XYZ file of C-alpha atoms in Angstrom:
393
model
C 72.698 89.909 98.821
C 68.633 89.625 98.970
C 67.053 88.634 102.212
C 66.134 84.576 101.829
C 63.589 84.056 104.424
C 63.092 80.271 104.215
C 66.963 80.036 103.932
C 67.251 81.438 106.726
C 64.120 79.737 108.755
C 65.579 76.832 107.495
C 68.767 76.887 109.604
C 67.051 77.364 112.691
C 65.770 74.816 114.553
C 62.190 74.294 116.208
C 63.752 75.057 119.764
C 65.125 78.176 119.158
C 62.357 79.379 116.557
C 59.295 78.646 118.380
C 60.079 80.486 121.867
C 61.092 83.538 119.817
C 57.495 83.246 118.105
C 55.695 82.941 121.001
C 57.546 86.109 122.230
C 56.096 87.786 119.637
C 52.808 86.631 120.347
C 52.622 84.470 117.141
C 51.883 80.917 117.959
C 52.574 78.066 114.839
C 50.289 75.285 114.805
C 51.640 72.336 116.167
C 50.951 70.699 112.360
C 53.789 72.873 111.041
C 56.348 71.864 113.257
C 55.527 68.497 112.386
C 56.768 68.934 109.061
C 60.046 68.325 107.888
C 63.048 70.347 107.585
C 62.171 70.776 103.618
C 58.430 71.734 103.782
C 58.315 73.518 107.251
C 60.323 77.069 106.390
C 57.427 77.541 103.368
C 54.932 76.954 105.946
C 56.346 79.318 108.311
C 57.211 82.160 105.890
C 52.997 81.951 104.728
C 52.447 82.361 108.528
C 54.631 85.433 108.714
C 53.127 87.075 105.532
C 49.941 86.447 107.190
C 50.335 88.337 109.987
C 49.655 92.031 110.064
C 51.531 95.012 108.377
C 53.171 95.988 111.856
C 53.948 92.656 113.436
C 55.059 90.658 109.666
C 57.097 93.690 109.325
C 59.290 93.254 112.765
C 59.934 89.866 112.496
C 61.614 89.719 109.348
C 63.141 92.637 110.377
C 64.778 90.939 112.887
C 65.610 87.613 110.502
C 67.626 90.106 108.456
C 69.668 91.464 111.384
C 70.258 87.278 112.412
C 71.871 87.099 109.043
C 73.691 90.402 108.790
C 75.626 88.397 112.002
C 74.856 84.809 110.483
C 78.587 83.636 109.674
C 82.066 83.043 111.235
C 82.939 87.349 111.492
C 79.481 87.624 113.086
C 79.846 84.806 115.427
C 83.251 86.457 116.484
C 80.978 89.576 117.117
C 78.619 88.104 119.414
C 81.258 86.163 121.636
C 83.014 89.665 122.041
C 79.506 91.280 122.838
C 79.312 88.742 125.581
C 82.279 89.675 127.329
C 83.290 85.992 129.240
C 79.509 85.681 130.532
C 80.078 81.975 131.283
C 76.044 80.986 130.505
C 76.231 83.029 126.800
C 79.289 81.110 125.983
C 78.000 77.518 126.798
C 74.148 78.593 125.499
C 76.459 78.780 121.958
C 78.184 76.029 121.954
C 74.787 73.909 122.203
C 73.237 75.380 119.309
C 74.149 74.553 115.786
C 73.901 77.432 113.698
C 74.921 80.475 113.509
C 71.525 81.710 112.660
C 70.271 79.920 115.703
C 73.460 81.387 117.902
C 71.983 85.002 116.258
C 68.767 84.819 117.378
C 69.282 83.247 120.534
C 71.454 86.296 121.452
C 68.793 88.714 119.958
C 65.206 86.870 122.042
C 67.533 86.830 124.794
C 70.036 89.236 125.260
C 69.095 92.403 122.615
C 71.254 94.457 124.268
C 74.297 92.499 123.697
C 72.999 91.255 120.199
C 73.031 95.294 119.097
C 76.589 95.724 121.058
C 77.713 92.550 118.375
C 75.927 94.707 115.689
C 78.153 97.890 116.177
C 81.590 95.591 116.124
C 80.977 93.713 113.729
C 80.081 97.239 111.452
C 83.744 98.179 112.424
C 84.986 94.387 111.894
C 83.591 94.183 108.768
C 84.956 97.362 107.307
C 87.955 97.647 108.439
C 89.857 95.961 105.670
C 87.854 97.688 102.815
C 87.909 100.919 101.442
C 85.636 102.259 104.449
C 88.600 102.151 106.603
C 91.671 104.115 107.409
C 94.416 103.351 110.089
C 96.323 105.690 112.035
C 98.418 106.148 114.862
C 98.687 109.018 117.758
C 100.247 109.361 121.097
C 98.857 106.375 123.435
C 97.735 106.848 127.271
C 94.994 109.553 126.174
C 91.948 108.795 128.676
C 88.742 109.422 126.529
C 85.716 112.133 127.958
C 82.624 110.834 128.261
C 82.064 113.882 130.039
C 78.502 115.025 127.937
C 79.593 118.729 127.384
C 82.688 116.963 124.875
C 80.391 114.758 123.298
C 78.086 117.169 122.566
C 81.159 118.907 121.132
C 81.833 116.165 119.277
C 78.731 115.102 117.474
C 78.143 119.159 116.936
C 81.330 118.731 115.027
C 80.485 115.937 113.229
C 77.383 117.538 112.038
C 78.913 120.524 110.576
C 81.227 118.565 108.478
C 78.096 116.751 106.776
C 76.604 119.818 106.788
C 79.169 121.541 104.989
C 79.763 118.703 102.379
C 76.221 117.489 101.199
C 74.068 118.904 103.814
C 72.946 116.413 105.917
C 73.430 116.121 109.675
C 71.113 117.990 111.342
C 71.347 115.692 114.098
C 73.867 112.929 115.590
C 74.187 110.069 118.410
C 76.759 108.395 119.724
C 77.453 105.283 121.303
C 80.247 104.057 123.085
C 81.323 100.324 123.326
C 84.359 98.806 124.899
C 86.469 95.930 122.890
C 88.760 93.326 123.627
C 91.826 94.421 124.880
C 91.539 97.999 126.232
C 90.347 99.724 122.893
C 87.371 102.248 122.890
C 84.412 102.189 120.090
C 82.214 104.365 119.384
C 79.527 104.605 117.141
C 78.358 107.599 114.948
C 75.101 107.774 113.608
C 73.899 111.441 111.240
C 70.870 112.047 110.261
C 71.338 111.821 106.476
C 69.171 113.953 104.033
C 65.529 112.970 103.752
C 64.848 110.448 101.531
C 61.703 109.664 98.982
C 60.403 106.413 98.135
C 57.633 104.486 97.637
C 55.904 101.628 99.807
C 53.025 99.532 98.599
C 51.020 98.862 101.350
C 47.770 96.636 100.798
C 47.291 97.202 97.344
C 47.897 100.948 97.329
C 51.169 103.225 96.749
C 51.854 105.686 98.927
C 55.188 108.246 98.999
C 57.036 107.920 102.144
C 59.753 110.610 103.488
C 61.914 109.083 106.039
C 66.600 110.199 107.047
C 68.280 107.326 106.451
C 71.335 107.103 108.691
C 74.841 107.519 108.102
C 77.135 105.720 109.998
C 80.386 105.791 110.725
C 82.547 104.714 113.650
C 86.334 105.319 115.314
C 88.423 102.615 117.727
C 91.180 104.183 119.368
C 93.677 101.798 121.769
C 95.191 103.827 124.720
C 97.926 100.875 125.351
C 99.176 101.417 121.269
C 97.980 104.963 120.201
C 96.512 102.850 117.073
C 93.245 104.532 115.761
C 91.134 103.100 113.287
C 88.466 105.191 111.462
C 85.226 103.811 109.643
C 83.187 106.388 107.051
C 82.318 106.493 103.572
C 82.914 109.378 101.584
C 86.530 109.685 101.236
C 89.521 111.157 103.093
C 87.983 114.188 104.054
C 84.915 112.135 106.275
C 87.800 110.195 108.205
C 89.833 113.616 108.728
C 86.872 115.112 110.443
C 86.117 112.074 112.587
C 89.945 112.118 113.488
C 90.144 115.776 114.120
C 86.859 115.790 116.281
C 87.535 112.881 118.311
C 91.041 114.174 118.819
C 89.740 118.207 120.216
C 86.819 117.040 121.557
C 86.920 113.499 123.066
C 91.242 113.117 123.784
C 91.316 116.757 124.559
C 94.465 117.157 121.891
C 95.494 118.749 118.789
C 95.031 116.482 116.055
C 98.606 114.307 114.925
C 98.066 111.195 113.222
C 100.372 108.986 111.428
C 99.201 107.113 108.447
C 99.555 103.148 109.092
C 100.425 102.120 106.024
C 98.389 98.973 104.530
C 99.333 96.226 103.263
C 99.305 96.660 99.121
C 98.853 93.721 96.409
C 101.503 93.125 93.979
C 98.937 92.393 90.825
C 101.478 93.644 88.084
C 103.303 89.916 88.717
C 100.204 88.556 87.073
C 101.123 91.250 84.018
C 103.325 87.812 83.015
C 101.894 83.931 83.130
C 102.167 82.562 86.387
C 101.923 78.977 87.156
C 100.433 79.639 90.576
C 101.504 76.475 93.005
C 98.797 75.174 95.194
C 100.162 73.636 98.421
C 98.899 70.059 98.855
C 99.471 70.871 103.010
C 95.814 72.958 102.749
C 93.802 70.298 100.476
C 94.739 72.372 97.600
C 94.533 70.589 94.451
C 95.071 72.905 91.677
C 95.399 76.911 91.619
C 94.800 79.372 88.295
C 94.300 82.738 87.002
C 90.380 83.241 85.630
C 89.922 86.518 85.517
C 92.283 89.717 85.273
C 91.060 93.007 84.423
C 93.451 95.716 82.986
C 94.198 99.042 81.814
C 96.311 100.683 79.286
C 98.923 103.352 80.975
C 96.250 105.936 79.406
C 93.492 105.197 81.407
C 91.668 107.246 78.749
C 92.198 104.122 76.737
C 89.779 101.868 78.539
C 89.694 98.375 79.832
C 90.015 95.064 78.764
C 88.959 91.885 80.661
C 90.357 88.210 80.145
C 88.416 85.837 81.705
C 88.615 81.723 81.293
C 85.685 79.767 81.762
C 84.121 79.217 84.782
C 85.234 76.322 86.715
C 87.447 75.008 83.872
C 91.259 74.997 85.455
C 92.733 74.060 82.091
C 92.261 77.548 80.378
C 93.644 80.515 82.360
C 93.392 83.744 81.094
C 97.270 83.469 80.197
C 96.269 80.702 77.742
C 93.669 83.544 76.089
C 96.063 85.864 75.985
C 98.062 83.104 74.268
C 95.319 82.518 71.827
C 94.187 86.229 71.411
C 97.322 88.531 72.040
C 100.188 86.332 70.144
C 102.121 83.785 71.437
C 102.871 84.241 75.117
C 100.582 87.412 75.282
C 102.972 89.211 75.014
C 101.078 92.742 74.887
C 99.638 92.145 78.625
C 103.059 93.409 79.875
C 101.633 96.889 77.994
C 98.863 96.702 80.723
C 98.634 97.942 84.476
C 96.470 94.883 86.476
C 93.785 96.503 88.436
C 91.534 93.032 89.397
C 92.514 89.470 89.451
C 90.543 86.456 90.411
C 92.651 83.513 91.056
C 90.594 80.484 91.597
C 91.765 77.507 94.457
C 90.106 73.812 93.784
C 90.395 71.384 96.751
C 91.146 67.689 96.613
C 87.539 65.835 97.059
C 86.818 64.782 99.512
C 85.647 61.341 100.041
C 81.718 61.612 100.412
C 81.429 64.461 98.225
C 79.756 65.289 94.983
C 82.447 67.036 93.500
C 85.589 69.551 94.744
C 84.984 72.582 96.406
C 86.518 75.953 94.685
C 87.301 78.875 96.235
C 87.706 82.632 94.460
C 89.881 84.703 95.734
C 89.170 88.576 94.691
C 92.428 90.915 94.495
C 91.592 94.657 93.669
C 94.511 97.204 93.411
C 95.908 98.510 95.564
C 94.399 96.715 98.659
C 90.884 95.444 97.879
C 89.290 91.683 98.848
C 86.489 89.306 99.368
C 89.472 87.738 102.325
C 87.091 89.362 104.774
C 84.040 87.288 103.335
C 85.468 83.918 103.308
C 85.375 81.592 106.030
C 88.426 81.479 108.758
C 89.768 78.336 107.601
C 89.427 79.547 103.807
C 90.783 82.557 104.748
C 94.390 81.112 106.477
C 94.233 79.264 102.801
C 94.046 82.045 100.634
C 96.486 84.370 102.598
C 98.983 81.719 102.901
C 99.082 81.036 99.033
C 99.118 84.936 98.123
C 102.042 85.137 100.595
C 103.446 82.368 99.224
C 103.120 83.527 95.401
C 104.678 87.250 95.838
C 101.244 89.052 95.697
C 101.949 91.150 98.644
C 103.843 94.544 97.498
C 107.010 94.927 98.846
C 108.046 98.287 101.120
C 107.704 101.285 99.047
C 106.667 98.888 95.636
């Protein structure tokens, strides 16, 4: 999603914003703080574009890495990062944003903001299609001895360098987690990149290696190893194999943690999906499935009910398109289904509040995007409606 700058100056207060300005060495005029809530993030933004190429540049640089860790995942991230330091903790719970938690942490504390940076990479990822679990022999103690890291990242290296060429150079870091598991951090240097950068007027062609990162969490007290890459099987068999030679000091033997899979060919049929009143849940329907013939030469076909309209689920179009009771969906394999949960109003309210959830064979989400509390709704109800794939469905 695009960077909102006054979105983001907007949920950060004056006490928080204007220390972190004057760090910078850019000092607002008492006149904009004055303003209210509404008028002064416009204000501020035209101060920011006014500054110079170098220090504009840095400061919304840093605005985009406060929202990157602006939400309940990221907050999680930074309370981690801080490790029980007593002060951090009650610093948090007096601001009122994340945004302002964010860049409290990062005037303050950049260190630890960066540490909440690299777990909430691997926090993030984890339950998409970036990450692969495992399991190996626990009790392995791992080197930082800089001979086996050097070992390590020269292995690393050669893999991208064997596959697309990249990775002429690597760096790791190392971060402990909660519990007793180990993270660390892999960044290659990719293959150079052109683009172009306006810069007062003027185009000029920049070369710069964008980085590609990747990251592995092993647990001594469990053996369980979790590997973060994109690219496929192959990148997460050479960070498993590396880390295994070169950082456990082991032959590689990994077992494949199997995850959890979605059952979407029970919305092949019409479902009348039952919301549970215990959550605030009003009403619960099918919008949107997306589906493919057994010949996936055959192409797709998408059913989709209007938009906020519970009456008409994509059943009742199949109804309406396919023959009575849609019969021909059972023909189809479900891929994608988005099942749509309303909420009762509530009291001062404008009108209910919907949630989407997004179900992508044979394990993709959005759970990892929605709030905590939306979250513990939406996995209770797909529990609850036989969308999780049995053993060996």
């Amino acid at each position: 999603m695009p960077l909102n700058l006054r979105q983001v100056l907007r949920q950060i207060p004056q006490r928080t914003l204007q220390p972190y300005f004057a760090g910078r060495g850019l000092i607002i005029d008492e006149d904009v703080w004055a303003l209210g809530v509404n008028k002064r993030p416009r204000r501020l933004l035209q101060c920011l574009l006014g500054l110079d190429r170098d220090s504009g540049r840095e400061v919304i640089a840093d605005l985009a890495r406060v929202q990157e860790l602006a939400g309940e995942r990221g907050f999680r991230a930074m309370v981690s990062a801080a490790d029980g330091e007593t002060g951090i903790i009650k610093t948090f719970a007096s601001l009122d944003t994340f945004q302002e938690r964010a860049l409290w942490l990062l005037h303050h504390h950049p260190q630890l903001f960066r540490n909440a940076e690299q777990l909430h990479f691997v926090d993030h990822r984890t339950e998409g299609q970036q990450g692969r679990h495992y399991r190996t022999d626990p009790g392995h103690d791992i080197s930082r001895e800089d001979a086996n890291i050097a070992r390590f990242e020269d292995a690393i290296c050669a893999y991208h360098q064997r596959d697309t060429g990249a990775g002429i150079s690597c760096a790791t870091e190392f971060l402990e987690r909660d519990g007793e598991a180990t993270q660390i951090s892999l960044y290659v240097e990719g293959l150079p990149n052109h683009r172009i950068e306006v810069v007062d007027g003027n185009f000029r062609h920049l070369i710069s290696a964008p980085t590609i990162a990747a990251a592995i969490v092993y647990d001594p007290a469990t053996g369980d190893t979790t590997t973060i890459g994109k690219g496929g099987w192959k990148v997460h068999e050479a960070l498993r194999e590396a880390f295994a030679r070169h950082l456990l000091g082991v032959e590689p033997k990994f077992d494949t943690v199997r995850q959890r899979s979605f059952a979407l060919h029970r919305l092949a049929r019409r479902q009348d999906l039952a919301p549970d009143p215990a959550f605030g849940v009003e009403v619960a329907w099918v919008r949107r499935l997306r589906l493919v013939a057994s010949d996936p030469d055959q192409g797709q076909m998408v059913l989709e009910s209007p938009r906020g309209d519970s009456s008409v689920t994509v059943y009742d179009l199949a109804d309406s398109w396919l023959g009575r009771g849609g019969r021909l969906l059972g023909s189809f394999e479900v891929i994608h289904a988005a099942i749509c949960l309303r909420f009762y109003k509530e009291p001062d309210a404008t009108r209910a509040r919907t949630i989407t959830i997004e179900l992508t064979r044979p394990n993709g989400s959005n759970l990892k995007n929605l709030s905590e509390r939306d979250r513990e709704v939406a996995e209770t109800h797909i529990a609850k409606w036989g969308l999780i794939a049995d053993a060996g469905e």
